Amino acid sequence: MADCSERLKVVEERLQFAARKAGRDPRRITLIAVSKTQPKARVAELLSAGHRQFGESTLQDAMSKIPHFASSEAVWHFVGHLQSNKAKLVSEHFSWVHSVDTLKLAARISAAAVQVDRQVNILLQVNIAKDPAKFGVSPDEVPAVAEHLLEAELPGVVLKGLMAIGPQGADPPGLQRAFARMRRLQESCAQKFGPEWFAELSIGMSGDFEVAVAEGATMVRVGTAIFGAREKINN
């Protein structure tokens, strides 16, 4: 079985091919290795291979790893649902939060970031399929939420763009339509509020990142394709 660094190389090659096929610069797309449930040794392996961007979706799992790499160049992205009472830990250890869906959560992250003299980049999570079982802002409400967030001028956080999870069970045409809608939403927000606030579009995971790249993803969150099938492993 291929090791993580070998699978990473394959994913990088697939991403580069998808980007060039779409007429895009692969260097504009950040590949985030989602290391949730993975042991520290696999993170260390990817760091040794030169990878720096890592994603985690639960704080308990993340905190079993992140402190061990405090002296490394690893950049940590929180990509899971975040309760506002956990904002302090996230602000201390993560440079990015992809899953902000309320002004209250953004304000909590801001207050915590100011306390530890850090700046956290945040993305608005969009429930692109309007699935009641999923988190995120309804696409129709994104402009209003973005406006309120920017008007609040929260210190310690910087709005950087949008994030979404592709519709579960969708076929490639369905994914393409969903990701295209996200791109149009990003573009309309950038035009209305300024491109500096909406430079990033975090869409695409192991099963659909190539479709996402074709539709304008600037960040893709890939776990299984790099680490293999997920299983809880003791660190």
PDB file of C-alpha atoms in Angstrom:
ATOM      1  CA  MET A   1       0.000   0.000   0.000  1.00  0.00           C
ATOM      2  CA  ALA A   2       1.286   3.463  -0.875  1.00  0.00           C
ATOM      3  CA  ASP A   3       2.363   5.637   2.013  1.00  0.00           C
ATOM      4  CA  CYS A   4       0.911   9.076   2.661  1.00  0.00           C
ATOM      5  CA  SER A   5       3.664  10.988   0.910  1.00  0.00           C
ATOM      6  CA  GLU A   6       3.181   8.890  -2.237  1.00  0.00           C
ATOM      7  CA  ARG A   7      -0.589   9.405  -2.171  1.00  0.00           C
ATOM      8  CA  LEU A   8      -0.001  13.115  -1.616  1.00  0.00           C
ATOM      9  CA  LYS A   9       2.111  13.247  -4.761  1.00  0.00           C
ATOM     10  CA  VAL A  10      -0.660  11.549  -6.752  1.00  0.00           C
ATOM     11  CA  VAL A  11      -3.252  14.024  -5.444  1.00  0.00           C
ATOM     12  CA  GLU A  12      -0.962  16.952  -6.279  1.00  0.00           C
ATOM     13  CA  GLU A  13      -0.557  15.645  -9.817  1.00  0.00           C
ATOM     14  CA  ARG A  14      -4.324  15.219 -10.203  1.00  0.00           C
ATOM     15  CA  LEU A  15      -4.912  18.737  -8.889  1.00  0.00           C
ATOM     16  CA  GLN A  16      -2.331  20.208 -11.262  1.00  0.00           C
ATOM     17  CA  PHE A  17      -3.838  18.375 -14.234  1.00  0.00           C
ATOM     18  CA  ALA A  18      -7.375  19.528 -13.338  1.00  0.00           C
ATOM     19  CA  ALA A  19      -6.189  23.106 -12.936  1.00  0.00           C
ATOM     20  CA  ARG A  20      -4.341  23.219 -16.244  1.00  0.00           C
ATOM     21  CA  LYS A  21      -7.271  21.580 -18.015  1.00  0.00           C
ATOM     22  CA  ALA A  22      -9.446  24.419 -16.690  1.00  0.00           C
ATOM     23  CA  GLY A  23      -6.877  27.029 -17.748  1.00  0.00           C
ATOM     24  CA  ARG A  24      -5.951  27.831 -14.154  1.00  0.00           C
ATOM     25  CA  ASP A  25      -2.653  28.246 -12.324  1.00  0.00           C
ATOM     26  CA  PRO A  26      -2.226  25.266  -9.938  1.00  0.00           C
ATOM     27  CA  ARG A  27      -0.164  27.494  -7.641  1.00  0.00           C
ATOM     28  CA  ARG A  28      -3.333  29.475  -6.884  1.00  0.00           C
ATOM     29  CA  ILE A  29      -4.958  26.407  -5.300  1.00  0.00           C
ATOM     30  CA  THR A  30      -4.137  25.411  -1.717  1.00  0.00           C
ATOM     31  CA  LEU A  31      -4.233  21.690  -0.993  1.00  0.00           C
ATOM     32  CA  ILE A  32      -5.245  21.086   2.621  1.00  0.00           C
ATOM     33  CA  ALA A  33      -4.433  17.608   3.935  1.00  0.00           C
ATOM     34  CA  VAL A  34      -7.289  16.833   6.315  1.00  0.00           C
ATOM     35  CA  SER A  35      -5.584  14.820   9.021  1.00  0.00           C
ATOM     36  CA  LYS A  36      -8.574  14.154  11.284  1.00  0.00           C
ATOM     37  CA  THR A  37      -8.323  10.785  13.105  1.00  0.00           C
ATOM     38  CA  GLN A  38      -4.791  10.349  11.789  1.00  0.00           C
ATOM     39  CA  PRO A  39      -1.764   9.795  14.070  1.00  0.00           C
ATOM     40  CA  LYS A  40       1.036  12.305  14.514  1.00  0.00           C
ATOM     41  CA  ALA A  41       3.419  10.113  12.522  1.00  0.00           C
ATOM     42  CA  ARG A  42       1.441  10.669   9.323  1.00  0.00           C
ATOM     43  CA  VAL A  43       1.422  14.416   9.797  1.00  0.00           C
ATOM     44  CA  ALA A  44       5.174  14.260  10.380  1.00  0.00           C
ATOM     45  CA  GLU A  45       5.577  12.221   7.195  1.00  0.00           C
ATOM     46  CA  LEU A  46       3.837  14.873   5.109  1.00  0.00           C
ATOM     47  CA  LEU A  47       5.787  17.660   6.786  1.00  0.00           C
ATOM     48  CA  SER A  48       8.990  15.842   5.867  1.00  0.00           C
ATOM     49  CA  ALA A  49       7.714  15.636   2.291  1.00  0.00           C
ATOM     50  CA  GLY A  50       7.340  19.417   2.242  1.00  0.00           C
ATOM     51  CA  HIS A  51       3.594  19.752   2.822  1.00  0.00           C
ATOM     52  CA  ARG A  52       2.492  22.527   5.187  1.00  0.00           C
ATOM     53  CA  GLN A  53      -1.323  22.909   5.070  1.00  0.00           C
ATOM     54  CA  PHE A  54      -3.347  20.645   7.385  1.00  0.00           C
ATOM     55  CA  GLY A  55      -7.024  20.467   8.319  1.00  0.00           C
ATOM     56  CA  GLU A  56      -8.768  19.212  11.455  1.00  0.00           C
ATOM     57  CA  SER A  57     -12.473  18.991  12.223  1.00  0.00           C
ATOM     58  CA  THR A  58     -12.649  18.280  15.961  1.00  0.00           C
ATOM     59  CA  LEU A  59     -10.726  20.042  18.696  1.00  0.00           C
ATOM     60  CA  GLN A  60     -10.133  16.947  20.809  1.00  0.00           C
ATOM     61  CA  ASP A  61      -8.428  15.171  17.940  1.00  0.00           C
ATOM     62  CA  ALA A  62      -6.598  18.298  16.810  1.00  0.00           C
ATOM     63  CA  MET A  63      -5.146  19.000  20.237  1.00  0.00           C
ATOM     64  CA  SER A  64      -3.613  15.528  20.354  1.00  0.00           C
ATOM     65  CA  LYS A  65      -1.434  16.581  17.417  1.00  0.00           C
ATOM     66  CA  ILE A  66      -1.015  20.317  16.952  1.00  0.00           C
ATOM     67  CA  PRO A  67       1.106  21.007  20.082  1.00  0.00           C
ATOM     68  CA  HIS A  68       3.646  18.426  18.902  1.00  0.00           C
ATOM     69  CA  PHE A  69       4.272  20.464  15.746  1.00  0.00           C
ATOM     70  CA  ALA A  70       4.399  23.915  17.332  1.00  0.00           C
ATOM     71  CA  SER A  71       7.945  24.511  16.104  1.00  0.00           C
ATOM     72  CA  SER A  72       7.180  23.374  12.549  1.00  0.00           C
ATOM     73  CA  GLU A  73       5.888  25.423   9.612  1.00  0.00           C
ATOM     74  CA  ALA A  74       2.523  23.625   9.649  1.00  0.00           C
ATOM     75  CA  VAL A  75      -0.508  25.845   8.991  1.00  0.00           C
ATOM     76  CA  TRP A  76      -3.693  24.559  10.601  1.00  0.00           C
ATOM     77  CA  HIS A  77      -7.202  24.939   9.170  1.00  0.00           C
ATOM     78  CA  PHE A  78     -10.291  24.160  11.252  1.00  0.00           C
ATOM     79  CA  VAL A  79     -12.779  22.668   8.790  1.00  0.00           C
ATOM     80  CA  GLY A  80     -15.482  21.148  11.009  1.00  0.00           C
ATOM     81  CA  HIS A  81     -18.503  22.547  12.803  1.00  0.00           C
ATOM     82  CA  LEU A  82     -17.422  24.807  15.640  1.00  0.00           C
ATOM     83  CA  GLN A  83     -19.383  25.596  18.779  1.00  0.00           C
ATOM     84  CA  SER A  84     -18.904  29.180  19.907  1.00  0.00           C
ATOM     85  CA  ASN A  85     -17.715  28.101  23.365  1.00  0.00           C
ATOM     86  CA  LYS A  86     -14.713  26.404  21.714  1.00  0.00           C
ATOM     87  CA  ALA A  87     -13.566  29.590  19.964  1.00  0.00           C
ATOM     88  CA  LYS A  88     -10.681  30.213  22.392  1.00  0.00           C
ATOM     89  CA  LEU A  89      -8.830  26.988  21.583  1.00  0.00           C
ATOM     90  CA  VAL A  90      -9.358  27.467  17.872  1.00  0.00           C
ATOM     91  CA  SER A  91      -8.039  31.024  17.993  1.00  0.00           C
ATOM     92  CA  GLU A  92      -4.926  29.884  19.831  1.00  0.00           C
ATOM     93  CA  HIS A  93      -3.994  27.070  17.481  1.00  0.00           C
ATOM     94  CA  PHE A  94      -5.546  27.606  14.035  1.00  0.00           C
ATOM     95  CA  SER A  95      -4.735  30.161  11.355  1.00  0.00           C
ATOM     96  CA  TRP A  96      -7.940  29.471   9.412  1.00  0.00           C
ATOM     97  CA  VAL A  97     -11.538  28.633  10.329  1.00  0.00           C
ATOM     98  CA  HIS A  98     -13.547  27.478   7.316  1.00  0.00           C
ATOM     99  CA  SER A  99     -16.848  26.939   9.101  1.00  0.00           C
ATOM    100  CA  VAL A 100     -18.102  30.308  10.384  1.00  0.00           C
ATOM    101  CA  ASP A 101     -21.865  30.515   9.921  1.00  0.00           C
ATOM    102  CA  THR A 102     -23.009  33.176  12.399  1.00  0.00           C
ATOM    103  CA  LEU A 103     -21.926  36.639  13.464  1.00  0.00           C
ATOM    104  CA  LYS A 104     -21.932  35.373  17.058  1.00  0.00           C
ATOM    105  CA  LEU A 105     -19.305  32.737  16.237  1.00  0.00           C
ATOM    106  CA  ALA A 106     -17.167  35.270  14.372  1.00  0.00           C
ATOM    107  CA  ALA A 107     -17.360  37.613  17.368  1.00  0.00           C
ATOM    108  CA  ARG A 108     -16.291  34.825  19.744  1.00  0.00           C
ATOM    109  CA  ILE A 109     -13.315  33.952  17.546  1.00  0.00           C
ATOM    110  CA  SER A 110     -12.444  37.647  17.340  1.00  0.00           C
ATOM    111  CA  ALA A 111     -12.495  38.157  21.107  1.00  0.00           C
ATOM    112  CA  ALA A 112     -10.395  35.056  21.701  1.00  0.00           C
ATOM    113  CA  ALA A 113      -7.904  35.976  18.986  1.00  0.00           C
ATOM    114  CA  VAL A 114      -7.413  39.461  20.457  1.00  0.00           C
ATOM    115  CA  GLN A 115      -6.667  37.942  23.871  1.00  0.00           C
ATOM    116  CA  VAL A 116      -3.786  35.912  22.447  1.00  0.00           C
ATOM    117  CA  ASP A 117      -2.658  38.605  19.983  1.00  0.00           C
ATOM    118  CA  ARG A 118      -3.367  36.520  16.895  1.00  0.00           C
ATOM    119  CA  GLN A 119      -5.193  36.998  13.619  1.00  0.00           C
ATOM    120  CA  VAL A 120      -7.512  34.277  12.332  1.00  0.00           C
ATOM    121  CA  ASN A 121      -8.647  34.068   8.730  1.00  0.00           C
ATOM    122  CA  ILE A 122     -12.291  33.036   8.456  1.00  0.00           C
ATOM    123  CA  LEU A 123     -14.551  31.723   5.712  1.00  0.00           C
ATOM    124  CA  LEU A 124     -18.346  31.821   5.675  1.00  0.00           C
ATOM    125  CA  GLN A 125     -19.738  28.313   5.404  1.00  0.00           C
ATOM    126  CA  VAL A 126     -22.574  28.080   2.894  1.00  0.00           C
ATOM    127  CA  ASN A 127     -25.224  25.350   2.975  1.00  0.00           C
ATOM    128  CA  ILE A 128     -25.292  25.216  -0.799  1.00  0.00           C
ATOM    129  CA  ALA A 129     -27.896  22.440  -0.979  1.00  0.00           C
ATOM    130  CA  LYS A 130     -30.074  24.020   1.735  1.00  0.00           C
ATOM    131  CA  ASP A 131     -29.915  20.672   3.529  1.00  0.00           C
ATOM    132  CA  PRO A 132     -31.589  21.019   6.971  1.00  0.00           C
ATOM    133  CA  ALA A 133     -29.211  18.373   8.330  1.00  0.00           C
ATOM    134  CA  LYS A 134     -26.154  20.442   7.395  1.00  0.00           C
ATOM    135  CA  PHE A 135     -24.605  23.578   8.876  1.00  0.00           C
ATOM    136  CA  GLY A 136     -24.004  26.807   7.019  1.00  0.00           C
ATOM    137  CA  VAL A 137     -25.638  30.000   5.834  1.00  0.00           C
ATOM    138  CA  SER A 138     -28.321  29.710   3.174  1.00  0.00           C
ATOM    139  CA  PRO A 139     -26.987  30.973  -0.183  1.00  0.00           C
ATOM    140  CA  ASP A 140     -29.684  33.644  -0.236  1.00  0.00           C
ATOM    141  CA  GLU A 141     -28.562  34.966   3.149  1.00  0.00           C
ATOM    142  CA  VAL A 142     -24.820  35.146   2.437  1.00  0.00           C
ATOM    143  CA  PRO A 143     -24.768  38.810   1.297  1.00  0.00           C
ATOM    144  CA  ALA A 144     -26.619  39.979   4.415  1.00  0.00           C
ATOM    145  CA  VAL A 145     -24.440  37.929   6.772  1.00  0.00           C
ATOM    146  CA  ALA A 146     -21.290  39.161   5.023  1.00  0.00           C
ATOM    147  CA  GLU A 147     -22.475  42.758   5.271  1.00  0.00           C
ATOM    148  CA  HIS A 148     -23.165  42.457   9.002  1.00  0.00           C
ATOM    149  CA  LEU A 149     -19.808  40.786   9.556  1.00  0.00           C
ATOM    150  CA  LEU A 150     -17.876  43.468   7.710  1.00  0.00           C
ATOM    151  CA  GLU A 151     -19.814  46.283   9.370  1.00  0.00           C
ATOM    152  CA  ALA A 152     -18.925  44.829  12.775  1.00  0.00           C
ATOM    153  CA  GLU A 153     -15.207  45.404  12.029  1.00  0.00           C
ATOM    154  CA  LEU A 154     -14.201  42.616  14.368  1.00  0.00           C
ATOM    155  CA  PRO A 155     -10.538  42.767  15.411  1.00  0.00           C
ATOM    156  CA  GLY A 156      -8.536  39.579  15.291  1.00  0.00           C
ATOM    157  CA  VAL A 157     -10.459  38.020  12.391  1.00  0.00           C
ATOM    158  CA  VAL A 158     -10.283  38.646   8.654  1.00  0.00           C
ATOM    159  CA  LEU A 159     -12.983  37.510   6.258  1.00  0.00           C
ATOM    160  CA  LYS A 160     -11.325  35.735   3.349  1.00  0.00           C
ATOM    161  CA  GLY A 161     -14.130  34.068   1.392  1.00  0.00           C
ATOM    162  CA  LEU A 162     -16.605  31.198   1.302  1.00  0.00           C
ATOM    163  CA  MET A 163     -16.654  27.481   2.042  1.00  0.00           C
ATOM    164  CA  ALA A 164     -19.119  24.737   1.143  1.00  0.00           C
ATOM    165  CA  ILE A 165     -19.459  20.966   1.134  1.00  0.00           C
ATOM    166  CA  GLY A 166     -20.732  19.416  -2.082  1.00  0.00           C
ATOM    167  CA  PRO A 167     -24.240  17.916  -2.002  1.00  0.00           C
ATOM    168  CA  GLN A 168     -24.138  14.398  -0.592  1.00  0.00           C
ATOM    169  CA  GLY A 169     -24.775  11.731  -3.209  1.00  0.00           C
ATOM    170  CA  ALA A 170     -24.730  14.165  -6.114  1.00  0.00           C
ATOM    171  CA  ASP A 171     -23.511  12.961  -9.502  1.00  0.00           C
ATOM    172  CA  PRO A 172     -20.767  14.908 -11.332  1.00  0.00           C
ATOM    173  CA  PRO A 173     -23.244  17.215 -13.131  1.00  0.00           C
ATOM    174  CA  GLY A 174     -24.960  17.928  -9.805  1.00  0.00           C
ATOM    175  CA  LEU A 175     -21.632  18.688  -8.145  1.00  0.00           C
ATOM    176  CA  GLN A 176     -20.665  20.906 -11.051  1.00  0.00           C
ATOM    177  CA  ARG A 177     -23.864  22.920 -10.706  1.00  0.00           C
ATOM    178  CA  ALA A 178     -23.420  23.300  -6.939  1.00  0.00           C
ATOM    179  CA  PHE A 179     -19.785  24.381  -7.205  1.00  0.00           C
ATOM    180  CA  ALA A 180     -20.589  26.734 -10.083  1.00  0.00           C
ATOM    181  CA  ARG A 181     -23.225  28.342  -7.900  1.00  0.00           C
ATOM    182  CA  MET A 182     -20.620  28.813  -5.178  1.00  0.00           C
ATOM    183  CA  ARG A 183     -18.267  30.450  -7.656  1.00  0.00           C
ATOM    184  CA  ARG A 184     -20.984  32.849  -8.797  1.00  0.00           C
ATOM    185  CA  LEU A 185     -21.804  33.647  -5.169  1.00  0.00           C
ATOM    186  CA  GLN A 186     -18.140  34.342  -4.434  1.00  0.00           C
ATOM    187  CA  GLU A 187     -17.863  36.566  -7.493  1.00  0.00           C
ATOM    188  CA  SER A 188     -20.999  38.547  -6.637  1.00  0.00           C
ATOM    189  CA  CYS A 189     -19.827  39.073  -3.044  1.00  0.00           C
ATOM    190  CA  ALA A 190     -16.380  40.159  -4.262  1.00  0.00           C
ATOM    191  CA  GLN A 191     -18.001  42.665  -6.583  1.00  0.00           C
ATOM    192  CA  LYS A 192     -20.320  43.998  -3.882  1.00  0.00           C
ATOM    193  CA  PHE A 193     -17.942  44.126  -0.906  1.00  0.00           C
ATOM    194  CA  GLY A 194     -14.451  44.032  -2.405  1.00  0.00           C
ATOM    195  CA  PRO A 195     -12.250  41.195  -3.698  1.00  0.00           C
ATOM    196  CA  GLU A 196      -9.976  41.317  -0.657  1.00  0.00           C
ATOM    197  CA  TRP A 197     -12.786  39.857   1.475  1.00  0.00           C
ATOM    198  CA  PHE A 198     -13.708  37.091  -0.983  1.00  0.00           C
ATOM    199  CA  ALA A 199     -10.445  35.907  -2.493  1.00  0.00           C
ATOM    200  CA  GLU A 200     -10.856  32.301  -1.307  1.00  0.00           C
ATOM    201  CA  LEU A 201     -13.332  29.584  -2.279  1.00  0.00           C
ATOM    202  CA  SER A 202     -12.949  26.414  -0.203  1.00  0.00           C
ATOM    203  CA  ILE A 203     -14.815  23.644  -2.040  1.00  0.00           C
ATOM    204  CA  GLY A 204     -13.934  20.086  -2.971  1.00  0.00           C
ATOM    205  CA  MET A 205     -12.879  17.009  -1.021  1.00  0.00           C
ATOM    206  CA  SER A 206     -11.403  13.609  -1.874  1.00  0.00           C
ATOM    207  CA  GLY A 207     -14.247  12.502  -4.117  1.00  0.00           C
ATOM    208  CA  ASP A 208     -14.895  15.744  -5.969  1.00  0.00           C
ATOM    209  CA  PHE A 209     -11.896  18.074  -5.763  1.00  0.00           C
ATOM    210  CA  GLU A 210     -11.205  17.923  -9.486  1.00  0.00           C
ATOM    211  CA  VAL A 211     -14.737  19.123 -10.229  1.00  0.00           C
ATOM    212  CA  ALA A 212     -14.233  21.864  -7.650  1.00  0.00           C
ATOM    213  CA  VAL A 213     -10.946  22.948  -9.221  1.00  0.00           C
ATOM    214  CA  ALA A 214     -12.646  23.212 -12.608  1.00  0.00           C
ATOM    215  CA  GLU A 215     -15.250  25.499 -11.034  1.00  0.00           C
ATOM    216  CA  GLY A 216     -12.813  27.860  -9.339  1.00  0.00           C
ATOM    217  CA  ALA A 217     -11.810  26.344  -5.991  1.00  0.00           C
ATOM    218  CA  THR A 218      -8.853  28.108  -4.398  1.00  0.00           C
ATOM    219  CA  MET A 219      -8.750  25.636  -1.504  1.00  0.00           C
ATOM    220  CA  VAL A 220      -9.525  21.920  -1.521  1.00  0.00           C
ATOM    221  CA  ARG A 221      -9.819  19.793   1.621  1.00  0.00           C
ATOM    222  CA  VAL A 222      -8.529  16.284   0.925  1.00  0.00           C
ATOM    223  CA  GLY A 223      -8.325  13.554   3.548  1.00  0.00           C
ATOM    224  CA  THR A 224      -9.002   9.985   2.413  1.00  0.00           C
ATOM    225  CA  ALA A 225      -7.233  10.333  -0.941  1.00  0.00           C
ATOM    226  CA  ILE A 226      -4.056  11.256   0.955  1.00  0.00           C
ATOM    227  CA  PHE A 227      -4.305   9.267   4.177  1.00  0.00           C
ATOM    228  CA  GLY A 228      -6.372   6.287   3.065  1.00  0.00           C
ATOM    229  CA  ALA A 229      -9.569   5.027   4.661  1.00  0.00           C
ATOM    230  CA  ARG A 230     -10.208   6.666   8.000  1.00  0.00           C
ATOM    231  CA  GLU A 231      -9.926   4.777  11.228  1.00  0.00           C
ATOM    232  CA  LYS A 232      -9.302   5.898  14.761  1.00  0.00           C
ATOM    233  CA  ILE A 233      -5.650   5.305  15.512  1.00  0.00           C
ATOM    234  CA  ASN A 234      -3.973   5.919  18.858  1.00  0.00           C
ATOM    235  CA  ASN A 235      -1.297   8.606  18.754  1.00  0.00           C
TER     236      ASN A 235
END
